[in-house]
């Protein structure tokens, strides 16, 4: 297994006197040296506002910012660069859809279809929208392994369904959703499909044209980019009909005392000074991932998952949530250790330098559905290797032994 750790200086650090084993990329990823250097380079050599100045520095910053948009367009295979809107995050992208597309296209009695495996960011904005316009939320069931129940989705779709919004990859169960089948069924009843790619874009090839989704949202910080930068992709004809989500500088065409007109896509949605450095850093993260190849990223994680599932399933008293077949389980493993609270497990692991997440993973409805209040979650990325899995397993055995004497 090839190692990519040398590009990540933070992975050479120690935690509690132990070598760092970072297994929380589902929350946020580490950044390669290339991304960090690009951020410093922008501030040291090109720092200026964009789309405003006619001087050289401003033009250089503008060129780098717009080049990042082109890189993102090609990364997700969008047909038009104007369909790439920079936001702060997946959360902001989904909120903008709920605040802009939602009120203009949904009314009393309409239905929004979600799944039980959604992250809070893909639940709460739709709850607020439904309350505002009088629409109804409906949830698609999961099967006994945690996969989306496609038959239940088809049963619940009707001419009342206006939106189907779901995750591409569960941040708890590690399962992919059958996006193409969902899109085909949703479009057949006239519904639009929003795909939450927060856990998808960092880990697998994404082709929004081939998937035929109407909107796609993801964050830069989960795919080796900086925090505070995200992307909203939308079909051009849908974005073009949406009112702006925010108002202010740069998104206007002309401002009068009592009314204003707005500029064209994509600037119409990017009010005020955007996260210029963040977008540039995201562009470099895209370069990095593409230099590796998203097929390679996915294959690397599949190898890690196969090794981890084998090792973890051999630990007595450890319950894994989601499918047990590693080929069906991607990027994350959520589990519990019998008799030990997840927070205690995470604390003991931290003492060994193993950083995992414990809690409800911003997916409380899914926790309720699974009948648990919390789990431990180990999430993998390109920079992890088999030795990281061994350290996780060793640390779990330490936790088990520690609490056995309590």
mmCIF file of C-alpha atoms in Angstrom:
data_model
loop_
_atom_site.group_PDB
_atom_site.id
_atom_site.type_symbol
_atom_site.label_atom_id
_atom_site.label_comp_id
_atom_site.label_asym_id
_atom_site.label_seq_id
_atom_site.Cartn_x
_atom_site.Cartn_y
_atom_site.Cartn_z
ATOM 1 C CA UNK A 1 0.000 0.000 0.000
ATOM 2 C CA UNK A 2 1.481 3.324 -1.073
ATOM 3 C CA UNK A 3 1.711 5.932 1.676
ATOM 4 C CA UNK A 4 0.843 9.585 1.149
ATOM 5 C CA UNK A 5 1.661 10.626 4.712
ATOM 6 C CA UNK A 6 4.787 12.530 3.752
ATOM 7 C CA UNK A 7 2.640 15.270 2.198
ATOM 8 C CA UNK A 8 0.959 15.908 5.568
ATOM 9 C CA UNK A 9 3.339 17.391 8.114
ATOM 10 C CA UNK A 10 0.735 17.309 10.899
ATOM 11 C CA UNK A 11 0.798 13.508 10.769
ATOM 12 C CA UNK A 12 4.381 13.628 12.052
ATOM 13 C CA UNK A 13 3.284 15.252 15.287
ATOM 14 C CA UNK A 14 2.650 13.455 18.582
ATOM 15 C CA UNK A 15 -0.461 13.438 20.757
ATOM 16 C CA UNK A 16 -0.146 12.589 24.433
ATOM 17 C CA UNK A 17 3.391 11.434 23.703
ATOM 18 C CA UNK A 18 2.201 8.969 21.065
ATOM 19 C CA UNK A 19 2.446 9.099 17.268
ATOM 20 C CA UNK A 20 -0.686 10.730 15.841
ATOM 21 C CA UNK A 21 -3.162 8.364 14.195
ATOM 22 C CA UNK A 22 -5.815 10.583 12.656
ATOM 23 C CA UNK A 23 -9.090 8.738 12.034
ATOM 24 C CA UNK A 24 -11.589 11.612 11.992
ATOM 25 C CA UNK A 25 -11.516 12.697 8.362
ATOM 26 C CA UNK A 26 -15.304 12.413 8.245
ATOM 27 C CA UNK A 27 -15.371 15.518 10.444
ATOM 28 C CA UNK A 28 -12.562 17.323 8.673
ATOM 29 C CA UNK A 29 -9.579 16.170 6.641
ATOM 30 C CA UNK A 30 -5.937 17.057 7.056
ATOM 31 C CA UNK A 31 -4.398 19.369 4.453
ATOM 32 C CA UNK A 32 -1.414 18.477 2.288
ATOM 33 C CA UNK A 33 1.599 20.768 2.260
ATOM 34 C CA UNK A 34 0.635 21.964 -1.227
ATOM 35 C CA UNK A 35 -2.652 23.434 0.007
ATOM 36 C CA UNK A 36 -1.066 25.134 3.016
ATOM 37 C CA UNK A 37 1.667 26.627 0.821
ATOM 38 C CA UNK A 38 -0.924 27.899 -1.660
ATOM 39 C CA UNK A 39 -2.757 29.749 1.120
ATOM 40 C CA UNK A 40 0.465 31.374 2.322
ATOM 41 C CA UNK A 41 1.472 32.190 -1.249
ATOM 42 C CA UNK A 42 -1.806 34.001 -1.922
ATOM 43 C CA UNK A 43 -1.497 36.164 1.187
ATOM 44 C CA UNK A 44 2.210 36.814 0.642
ATOM 45 C CA UNK A 45 2.136 37.578 -3.088
ATOM 46 C CA UNK A 46 -1.378 38.066 -4.512
ATOM 47 C CA UNK A 47 -3.578 39.361 -1.691
ATOM 48 C CA UNK A 48 -6.176 41.747 -3.138
ATOM 49 C CA UNK A 49 -9.921 41.806 -3.575
ATOM 50 C CA UNK A 50 -11.347 40.235 -6.724
ATOM 51 C CA UNK A 51 -13.562 41.497 -9.532
ATOM 52 C CA UNK A 52 -13.079 45.077 -8.315
ATOM 53 C CA UNK A 53 -9.621 46.379 -9.037
ATOM 54 C CA UNK A 54 -8.165 47.203 -12.424
ATOM 55 C CA UNK A 55 -4.662 46.905 -10.984
ATOM 56 C CA UNK A 56 -2.346 43.933 -11.411
ATOM 57 C CA UNK A 57 -2.650 42.415 -7.939
ATOM 58 C CA UNK A 58 -6.442 42.357 -8.071
ATOM 59 C CA UNK A 59 -6.366 40.783 -11.507
ATOM 60 C CA UNK A 60 -3.973 38.074 -10.322
ATOM 61 C CA UNK A 61 -6.231 37.271 -7.358
ATOM 62 C CA UNK A 62 -9.272 37.210 -9.652
ATOM 63 C CA UNK A 63 -7.526 34.862 -12.071
ATOM 64 C CA UNK A 64 -6.595 32.422 -9.284
ATOM 65 C CA UNK A 65 -10.126 32.539 -7.832
ATOM 66 C CA UNK A 66 -11.818 31.897 -11.166
ATOM 67 C CA UNK A 67 -9.285 29.191 -12.041
ATOM 68 C CA UNK A 68 -10.395 27.415 -8.865
ATOM 69 C CA UNK A 69 -13.984 27.526 -10.140
ATOM 70 C CA UNK A 70 -12.846 25.862 -13.365
ATOM 71 C CA UNK A 71 -11.009 23.157 -11.420
ATOM 72 C CA UNK A 72 -14.125 22.397 -9.363
ATOM 73 C CA UNK A 73 -16.250 22.323 -12.517
ATOM 74 C CA UNK A 74 -13.997 19.713 -14.071
ATOM 75 C CA UNK A 75 -13.655 17.785 -10.786
ATOM 76 C CA UNK A 76 -17.409 17.100 -10.632
ATOM 77 C CA UNK A 77 -17.904 17.126 -14.423
ATOM 78 C CA UNK A 78 -20.356 20.014 -14.482
ATOM 79 C CA UNK A 79 -21.311 21.181 -17.950
ATOM 80 C CA UNK A 80 -20.908 24.902 -17.305
ATOM 81 C CA UNK A 81 -18.604 26.882 -14.999
ATOM 82 C CA UNK A 82 -21.490 29.250 -14.177
ATOM 83 C CA UNK A 83 -23.208 26.399 -12.359
ATOM 84 C CA UNK A 84 -20.440 26.354 -9.710
ATOM 85 C CA UNK A 85 -21.266 28.662 -6.787
ATOM 86 C CA UNK A 86 -18.764 29.114 -3.975
ATOM 87 C CA UNK A 87 -20.356 28.992 -0.520
ATOM 88 C CA UNK A 88 -18.952 28.545 2.980
ATOM 89 C CA UNK A 89 -19.832 24.854 3.285
ATOM 90 C CA UNK A 90 -22.244 22.042 2.493
ATOM 91 C CA UNK A 91 -24.455 23.437 5.233
ATOM 92 C CA UNK A 92 -24.617 26.869 3.636
ATOM 93 C CA UNK A 93 -25.232 25.362 0.190
ATOM 94 C CA UNK A 94 -28.227 23.392 1.494
ATOM 95 C CA UNK A 95 -29.524 26.386 3.450
ATOM 96 C CA UNK A 96 -29.359 28.570 0.343
ATOM 97 C CA UNK A 97 -31.436 26.021 -1.544
ATOM 98 C CA UNK A 98 -33.980 25.874 1.256
ATOM 99 C CA UNK A 99 -34.156 29.678 1.463
ATOM 100 C CA UNK A 100 -34.006 30.490 -2.243
ATOM 101 C CA UNK A 101 -35.246 27.576 -4.356
ATOM 102 C CA UNK A 102 -37.661 26.310 -1.713
ATOM 103 C CA UNK A 103 -40.122 29.183 -1.187
ATOM 104 C CA UNK A 104 -40.256 29.887 -4.927
ATOM 105 C CA UNK A 105 -41.094 26.313 -5.866
ATOM 106 C CA UNK A 106 -42.954 24.668 -2.959
ATOM 107 C CA UNK A 107 -46.391 25.399 -1.559
ATOM 108 C CA UNK A 108 -48.908 24.034 0.924
ATOM 109 C CA UNK A 109 -49.386 20.279 0.548
ATOM 110 C CA UNK A 110 -46.176 19.644 -1.368
ATOM 111 C CA UNK A 111 -43.841 16.966 -0.046
ATOM 112 C CA UNK A 112 -40.087 16.775 0.596
ATOM 113 C CA UNK A 113 -38.589 13.294 0.736
ATOM 114 C CA UNK A 114 -35.531 12.622 2.906
ATOM 115 C CA UNK A 115 -33.910 9.500 4.360
ATOM 116 C CA UNK A 116 -33.280 8.443 7.945
ATOM 117 C CA UNK A 117 -29.527 8.575 7.398
ATOM 118 C CA UNK A 118 -29.322 12.325 6.766
ATOM 119 C CA UNK A 119 -26.916 14.644 8.536
ATOM 120 C CA UNK A 120 -28.582 17.485 10.463
ATOM 121 C CA UNK A 121 -27.563 19.954 7.747
ATOM 122 C CA UNK A 122 -29.772 18.047 5.333
ATOM 123 C CA UNK A 123 -32.719 17.899 7.719
ATOM 124 C CA UNK A 124 -33.085 21.160 9.604
ATOM 125 C CA UNK A 125 -33.198 23.542 6.574
ATOM 126 C CA UNK A 126 -36.052 21.454 5.140
ATOM 127 C CA UNK A 127 -37.907 21.442 8.449
ATOM 128 C CA UNK A 128 -37.800 25.243 8.436
ATOM 129 C CA UNK A 129 -38.852 25.411 4.788
ATOM 130 C CA UNK A 130 -41.728 22.982 5.370
ATOM 131 C CA UNK A 131 -42.964 25.064 8.305
ATOM 132 C CA UNK A 132 -42.689 28.237 6.226
ATOM 133 C CA UNK A 133 -44.587 27.070 3.138
ATOM 134 C CA UNK A 134 -46.833 24.366 4.626
ATOM 135 C CA UNK A 135 -45.060 21.436 2.968
ATOM 136 C CA UNK A 136 -44.717 17.955 4.473
ATOM 137 C CA UNK A 137 -41.519 16.038 5.259
ATOM 138 C CA UNK A 138 -41.423 12.292 4.619
ATOM 139 C CA UNK A 139 -38.603 9.870 5.437
ATOM 140 C CA UNK A 140 -37.506 6.841 3.426
ATOM 141 C CA UNK A 141 -36.791 3.701 5.457
ATOM 142 C CA UNK A 142 -33.532 1.738 5.569
ATOM 143 C CA UNK A 143 -33.186 -2.021 5.321
ATOM 144 C CA UNK A 144 -31.745 -4.194 8.109
ATOM 145 C CA UNK A 145 -28.176 -3.503 6.946
ATOM 146 C CA UNK A 146 -28.644 0.248 6.681
ATOM 147 C CA UNK A 147 -29.085 0.557 2.923
ATOM 148 C CA UNK A 148 -31.703 2.906 1.525
ATOM 149 C CA UNK A 149 -34.942 1.008 0.896
ATOM 150 C CA UNK A 150 -35.498 1.867 -2.754
ATOM 151 C CA UNK A 151 -38.907 0.175 -2.801
ATOM 152 C CA UNK A 152 -40.056 2.370 0.097
ATOM 153 C CA UNK A 153 -38.774 5.448 -1.735
ATOM 154 C CA UNK A 154 -40.759 4.523 -4.840
ATOM 155 C CA UNK A 155 -43.873 3.889 -2.728
ATOM 156 C CA UNK A 156 -43.608 7.327 -1.143
ATOM 157 C CA UNK A 157 -42.974 9.270 -4.351
ATOM 158 C CA UNK A 158 -46.027 10.954 -5.866
ATOM 159 C CA UNK A 159 -46.975 14.017 -7.845
ATOM 160 C CA UNK A 160 -46.908 15.864 -4.509
ATOM 161 C CA UNK A 161 -43.168 15.213 -4.145
ATOM 162 C CA UNK A 162 -41.252 18.311 -5.189
ATOM 163 C CA UNK A 163 -37.862 17.594 -3.637
ATOM 164 C CA UNK A 164 -35.861 14.473 -2.841
ATOM 165 C CA UNK A 165 -32.784 15.388 -0.807
ATOM 166 C CA UNK A 166 -30.348 12.745 0.379
ATOM 167 C CA UNK A 167 -26.752 11.994 1.172
ATOM 168 C CA UNK A 168 -24.416 10.393 -1.344
ATOM 169 C CA UNK A 169 -22.547 8.522 1.412
ATOM 170 C CA UNK A 170 -23.737 8.099 5.007
ATOM 171 C CA UNK A 171 -21.416 9.662 7.582
ATOM 172 C CA UNK A 172 -22.359 6.912 10.045
ATOM 173 C CA UNK A 173 -23.279 3.743 8.168
ATOM 174 C CA UNK A 174 -20.721 4.158 5.396
ATOM 175 C CA UNK A 175 -23.219 3.109 2.730
ATOM 176 C CA UNK A 176 -23.589 4.687 -0.682
ATOM 177 C CA UNK A 177 -27.053 5.651 -1.828
ATOM 178 C CA UNK A 178 -28.255 4.389 -5.227
ATOM 179 C CA UNK A 179 -28.260 7.893 -6.687
ATOM 180 C CA UNK A 180 -29.072 7.061 -10.300
ATOM 181 C CA UNK A 181 -32.071 4.933 -9.337
ATOM 182 C CA UNK A 182 -33.301 7.631 -6.958
ATOM 183 C CA UNK A 183 -32.919 10.350 -9.598
ATOM 184 C CA UNK A 184 -34.748 8.298 -12.235
ATOM 185 C CA UNK A 185 -37.671 7.600 -9.884
ATOM 186 C CA UNK A 186 -37.825 11.187 -8.596
ATOM 187 C CA UNK A 187 -37.707 12.762 -12.035
ATOM 188 C CA UNK A 188 -40.488 10.438 -13.181
ATOM 189 C CA UNK A 189 -42.870 12.233 -10.791
ATOM 190 C CA UNK A 190 -41.420 15.669 -11.531
ATOM 191 C CA UNK A 191 -39.369 16.016 -8.325
ATOM 192 C CA UNK A 192 -35.927 17.639 -8.167
ATOM 193 C CA UNK A 193 -33.025 15.820 -6.508
ATOM 194 C CA UNK A 194 -30.521 17.432 -4.152
ATOM 195 C CA UNK A 195 -27.453 15.329 -3.378
ATOM 196 C CA UNK A 196 -25.467 16.027 -0.200
ATOM 197 C CA UNK A 197 -21.923 15.234 -1.299
ATOM 198 C CA UNK A 198 -20.171 16.178 1.953
ATOM 199 C CA UNK A 199 -18.948 12.602 2.417
ATOM 200 C CA UNK A 200 -19.035 11.702 -1.264
ATOM 201 C CA UNK A 201 -16.906 14.257 -3.104
ATOM 202 C CA UNK A 202 -13.766 13.630 -0.995
ATOM 203 C CA UNK A 203 -13.808 9.860 -1.466
ATOM 204 C CA UNK A 204 -15.066 8.854 -4.909
ATOM 205 C CA UNK A 205 -15.239 10.073 -8.503
ATOM 206 C CA UNK A 206 -18.215 12.408 -8.932
ATOM 207 C CA UNK A 207 -19.936 13.149 -12.225
ATOM 208 C CA UNK A 208 -22.988 15.324 -11.642
ATOM 209 C CA UNK A 209 -23.898 15.146 -15.330
ATOM 210 C CA UNK A 210 -23.899 11.365 -15.361
ATOM 211 C CA UNK A 211 -25.724 11.195 -12.008
ATOM 212 C CA UNK A 212 -28.281 13.629 -13.464
ATOM 213 C CA UNK A 213 -28.815 15.340 -10.093
ATOM 214 C CA UNK A 214 -30.351 18.807 -10.017
ATOM 215 C CA UNK A 215 -28.191 20.151 -7.181
ATOM 216 C CA UNK A 216 -24.998 18.930 -5.513
ATOM 217 C CA UNK A 217 -23.441 20.356 -2.326
ATOM 218 C CA UNK A 218 -20.058 19.694 -0.716
ATOM 219 C CA UNK A 219 -17.397 21.212 1.540
ATOM 220 C CA UNK A 220 -13.747 21.975 0.871
ATOM 221 C CA UNK A 221 -12.422 21.097 4.327
ATOM 222 C CA UNK A 222 -13.488 17.450 4.091
ATOM 223 C CA UNK A 223 -11.502 17.001 0.859
ATOM 224 C CA UNK A 224 -8.146 18.432 1.944
ATOM 225 C CA UNK A 225 -9.114 22.047 1.267
ATOM 226 C CA UNK A 226 -9.393 24.910 3.779
ATOM 227 C CA UNK A 227 -12.317 25.417 6.132
ATOM 228 C CA UNK A 228 -14.907 28.037 5.221
ATOM 229 C CA UNK A 229 -15.228 27.155 1.550
ATOM 230 C CA UNK A 230 -17.921 25.013 -0.022
ATOM 231 C CA UNK A 231 -19.649 24.484 -3.328
ATOM 232 C CA UNK A 232 -23.201 24.519 -4.576
ATOM 233 C CA UNK A 233 -23.650 23.025 -8.025
ATOM 234 C CA UNK A 234 -26.976 23.463 -9.749
ATOM 235 C CA UNK A 235 -28.434 22.964 -13.169
ATOM 236 C CA UNK A 236 -27.953 26.255 -14.925
ATOM 237 C CA UNK A 237 -31.626 26.676 -15.776
ATOM 238 C CA UNK A 238 -32.608 26.128 -12.120
ATOM 239 C CA UNK A 239 -29.964 28.429 -10.668
ATOM 240 C CA UNK A 240 -30.921 31.068 -13.211
ATOM 241 C CA UNK A 241 -34.504 31.097 -11.949
ATOM 242 C CA UNK A 242 -33.526 31.299 -8.263
ATOM 243 C CA UNK A 243 -33.494 34.626 -6.434
ATOM 244 C CA UNK A 244 -30.180 35.460 -4.731
ATOM 245 C CA UNK A 245 -29.639 33.936 -1.305
ATOM 246 C CA UNK A 246 -27.782 36.976 0.033
ATOM 247 C CA UNK A 247 -27.603 40.610 -0.990
ATOM 248 C CA UNK A 248 -24.732 43.079 -1.067
ATOM 249 C CA UNK A 249 -21.603 44.038 -2.920
ATOM 250 C CA UNK A 250 -20.516 42.390 -6.160
ATOM 251 C CA UNK A 251 -23.773 40.508 -6.808
ATOM 252 C CA UNK A 252 -25.520 43.659 -8.006
ATOM 253 C CA UNK A 253 -25.798 45.061 -11.502
ATOM 254 C CA UNK A 254 -27.184 48.467 -10.504
ATOM 255 C CA UNK A 255 -28.403 49.842 -7.195
ATOM 256 C CA UNK A 256 -30.965 52.623 -6.976
ATOM 257 C CA UNK A 257 -32.409 54.181 -3.857
ATOM 258 C CA UNK A 258 -35.435 51.906 -3.793
ATOM 259 C CA UNK A 259 -34.628 48.916 -5.974
ATOM 260 C CA UNK A 260 -31.701 47.086 -7.499
ATOM 261 C CA UNK A 261 -30.924 44.694 -10.316
ATOM 262 C CA UNK A 262 -28.606 41.723 -10.022
ATOM 263 C CA UNK A 263 -25.735 40.443 -12.089
ATOM 264 C CA UNK A 264 -25.493 37.084 -13.855
ATOM 265 C CA UNK A 265 -24.388 33.697 -12.534
ATOM 266 C CA UNK A 266 -22.286 32.792 -10.666
ATOM 267 C CA UNK A 267 -21.553 36.210 -9.086
ATOM 268 C CA UNK A 268 -25.279 36.714 -8.394
ATOM 269 C CA UNK A 269 -24.957 34.245 -5.520
ATOM 270 C CA UNK A 270 -21.583 35.396 -4.199
ATOM 271 C CA UNK A 271 -22.444 38.600 -2.341
ATOM 272 C CA UNK A 272 -19.656 40.519 -0.639
ATOM 273 C CA UNK A 273 -15.987 39.622 -0.571
ATOM 274 C CA UNK A 274 -15.859 35.829 -0.916
ATOM 275 C CA UNK A 275 -13.402 33.449 0.724
ATOM 276 C CA UNK A 276 -10.755 34.094 -1.927
ATOM 277 C CA UNK A 277 -7.940 32.197 -0.236
ATOM 278 C CA UNK A 278 -10.315 29.352 0.578
ATOM 279 C CA UNK A 279 -11.382 28.965 -3.040
ATOM 280 C CA UNK A 280 -7.755 29.046 -4.214
ATOM 281 C CA UNK A 281 -6.851 26.455 -1.575
ATOM 282 C CA UNK A 282 -9.769 24.280 -2.641
ATOM 283 C CA UNK A 283 -8.517 24.484 -6.212
ATOM 284 C CA UNK A 284 -5.112 23.196 -5.089
ATOM 285 C CA UNK A 285 -6.798 20.416 -3.095
ATOM 286 C CA UNK A 286 -8.616 19.429 -6.284
ATOM 287 C CA UNK A 287 -5.249 19.411 -8.094
ATOM 288 C CA UNK A 288 -3.809 17.175 -5.386
ATOM 289 C CA UNK A 289 -6.691 14.690 -5.455
ATOM 290 C CA UNK A 290 -6.691 14.566 -9.236
ATOM 291 C CA UNK A 291 -2.938 13.978 -9.301
ATOM 292 C CA UNK A 292 -3.602 10.881 -7.194
ATOM 293 C CA UNK A 293 -6.792 10.001 -9.043
ATOM 294 C CA UNK A 294 -10.187 9.608 -7.385
ATOM 295 C CA UNK A 295 -10.304 5.956 -8.462
ATOM 296 C CA UNK A 296 -7.049 5.475 -6.544
ATOM 297 C CA UNK A 297 -8.458 7.293 -3.503
ATOM 298 C CA UNK A 298 -11.504 5.033 -3.515
ATOM 299 C CA UNK A 299 -9.422 1.876 -4.014
ATOM 300 C CA UNK A 300 -7.020 2.864 -1.215
ATOM 301 C CA UNK A 301 -9.895 3.345 1.212
ATOM 302 C CA UNK A 302 -11.464 0.048 0.136
ATOM 303 C CA UNK A 303 -8.219 -1.718 1.052
ATOM 304 C CA UNK A 304 -8.198 0.016 4.442
ATOM 305 C CA UNK A 305 -11.835 -0.892 5.007
ATOM 306 C CA UNK A 306 -11.310 -4.570 4.213
ATOM 307 C CA UNK A 307 -8.422 -4.740 6.692
ATOM 308 C CA UNK A 308 -10.277 -2.756 9.360
ATOM 309 C CA UNK A 309 -13.512 -4.750 9.134
ATOM 310 C CA UNK A 310 -11.604 -7.987 9.524
ATOM 311 C CA UNK A 311 -9.676 -6.713 12.554
ATOM 312 C CA UNK A 312 -12.617 -5.001 14.261
ATOM 313 C CA UNK A 313 -15.046 -7.894 13.821
ATOM 314 C CA UNK A 314 -12.550 -10.092 15.666
ATOM 315 C CA UNK A 315 -12.896 -7.975 18.836
ATOM 316 C CA UNK A 316 -15.386 -9.523 21.282
ATOM 317 C CA UNK A 317 -18.182 -7.185 22.273
ATOM 318 C CA UNK A 318 -17.702 -4.767 19.378
ATOM 319 C CA UNK A 319 -20.839 -3.941 17.390
ATOM 320 C CA UNK A 320 -20.491 -2.408 13.923
ATOM 321 C CA UNK A 321 -23.364 -0.382 12.471
ATOM 322 C CA UNK A 322 -24.129 -0.736 8.777
ATOM 323 C CA UNK A 323 -23.196 -3.618 6.473
ATOM 324 C CA UNK A 324 -20.444 -6.026 7.537
ATOM 325 C CA UNK A 325 -19.284 -6.605 3.978
ATOM 326 C CA UNK A 326 -16.330 -4.219 3.526
ATOM 327 C CA UNK A 327 -17.161 -3.867 -0.177
ATOM 328 C CA UNK A 328 -20.456 -2.254 0.862
ATOM 329 C CA UNK A 329 -18.937 -0.082 3.578
ATOM 330 C CA UNK A 330 -17.084 3.102 2.598
ATOM 331 C CA UNK A 331 -14.742 5.522 4.371
ATOM 332 C CA UNK A 332 -16.307 5.347 7.860
ATOM 333 C CA UNK A 333 -16.961 2.665 10.484
ATOM 334 C CA UNK A 334 -19.294 3.429 13.383
ATOM 335 C CA UNK A 335 -19.215 0.988 16.282
ATOM 336 C CA UNK A 336 -19.728 0.522 19.996
ATOM 337 C CA UNK A 337 -17.799 -1.473 22.561
ATOM 338 C CA UNK A 338 -20.042 -3.401 24.964
ATOM 339 C CA UNK A 339 -20.194 -1.872 28.416
ATOM 340 C CA UNK A 340 -18.150 1.220 27.562
ATOM 341 C CA UNK A 341 -19.640 4.597 26.674
ATOM 342 C CA UNK A 342 -18.423 5.885 23.279
ATOM 343 C CA UNK A 343 -17.008 9.024 24.897
ATOM 344 C CA UNK A 344 -14.936 6.877 27.253
ATOM 345 C CA UNK A 345 -13.686 4.799 24.328
ATOM 346 C CA UNK A 346 -12.651 7.947 22.449
ATOM 347 C CA UNK A 347 -10.899 9.320 25.538
ATOM 348 C CA UNK A 348 -8.849 6.155 26.023
ATOM 349 C CA UNK A 349 -8.004 6.061 22.311
ATOM 350 C CA UNK A 350 -6.841 9.667 22.514
ATOM 351 C CA UNK A 351 -4.356 8.676 25.222
ATOM 352 C CA UNK A 352 -2.832 6.337 22.627
ATOM 353 C CA UNK A 353 -2.737 9.106 20.012
ATOM 354 C CA UNK A 354 -5.685 7.651 18.095
ATOM 355 C CA UNK A 355 -8.128 10.411 17.202
ATOM 356 C CA UNK A 356 -11.687 9.283 16.512
ATOM 357 C CA UNK A 357 -15.061 10.902 16.898
ATOM 358 C CA UNK A 358 -17.667 9.839 19.454
ATOM 359 C CA UNK A 359 -21.231 11.059 19.732
ATOM 360 C CA UNK A 360 -24.297 11.295 17.512
ATOM 361 C CA UNK A 361 -22.288 12.556 14.514
ATOM 362 C CA UNK A 362 -24.893 15.274 13.810
ATOM 363 C CA UNK A 363 -27.278 12.487 12.851
ATOM 364 C CA UNK A 364 -29.610 12.188 15.843
ATOM 365 C CA UNK A 365 -32.610 10.869 13.839
ATOM 366 C CA UNK A 366 -30.362 8.067 12.564
ATOM 367 C CA UNK A 367 -29.180 7.321 16.120
ATOM 368 C CA UNK A 368 -32.848 7.048 17.157
ATOM 369 C CA UNK A 369 -33.511 4.790 14.165
ATOM 370 C CA UNK A 370 -30.588 2.541 15.197
ATOM 371 C CA UNK A 371 -31.697 2.561 18.845
ATOM 372 C CA UNK A 372 -28.486 4.071 20.215
ATOM 373 C CA UNK A 373 -27.586 7.471 21.615
ATOM 374 C CA UNK A 374 -24.035 7.573 20.306
ATOM 375 C CA UNK A 375 -21.311 5.572 18.609
ATOM 376 C CA UNK A 376 -17.565 5.705 18.093
ATOM 377 C CA UNK A 377 -16.635 6.552 14.506
ATOM 378 C CA UNK A 378 -13.337 5.906 12.763
ATOM 379 C CA UNK A 379 -13.116 7.542 9.349
ATOM 380 C CA UNK A 380 -10.341 6.976 6.830
ATOM 381 C CA UNK A 381 -8.705 8.919 4.044
ATOM 382 C CA UNK A 382 -5.895 8.688 1.567
ATOM 383 C CA UNK A 383 -3.173 9.419 4.144
ATOM 384 C CA UNK A 384 -4.118 6.499 6.407
ATOM 385 C CA UNK A 385 -2.403 3.130 6.179
ATOM 386 C CA UNK A 386 -2.718 -0.360 7.646
ATOM 387 C CA UNK A 387 -0.534 0.610 10.613
ATOM 388 C CA UNK A 388 -3.216 3.153 11.589
ATOM 389 C CA UNK A 389 -5.771 0.354 11.729
ATOM 390 C CA UNK A 390 -3.442 -1.723 13.904
ATOM 391 C CA UNK A 391 -3.022 1.198 16.322
ATOM 392 C CA UNK A 392 -6.813 1.620 16.470
ATOM 393 C CA UNK A 393 -7.300 -2.060 17.269
ATOM 394 C CA UNK A 394 -4.539 -2.069 19.891
ATOM 395 C CA UNK A 395 -6.008 1.045 21.536
ATOM 396 C CA UNK A 396 -9.489 -0.510 21.588
ATOM 397 C CA UNK A 397 -8.088 -3.554 23.386
ATOM 398 C CA UNK A 398 -6.485 -1.224 25.932
ATOM 399 C CA UNK A 399 -9.862 0.474 26.461
ATOM 400 C CA UNK A 400 -11.532 -2.899 26.863
ATOM 401 C CA UNK A 401 -8.974 -4.042 29.428
ATOM 402 C CA UNK A 402 -9.144 -0.745 31.320
ATOM 403 C CA UNK A 403 -12.884 -0.824 31.774
ATOM 404 C CA UNK A 404 -12.922 -4.547 32.534
ATOM 405 C CA UNK A 405 -11.318 -3.715 35.898
ATOM 406 C CA UNK A 406 -13.749 -0.900 36.760
#
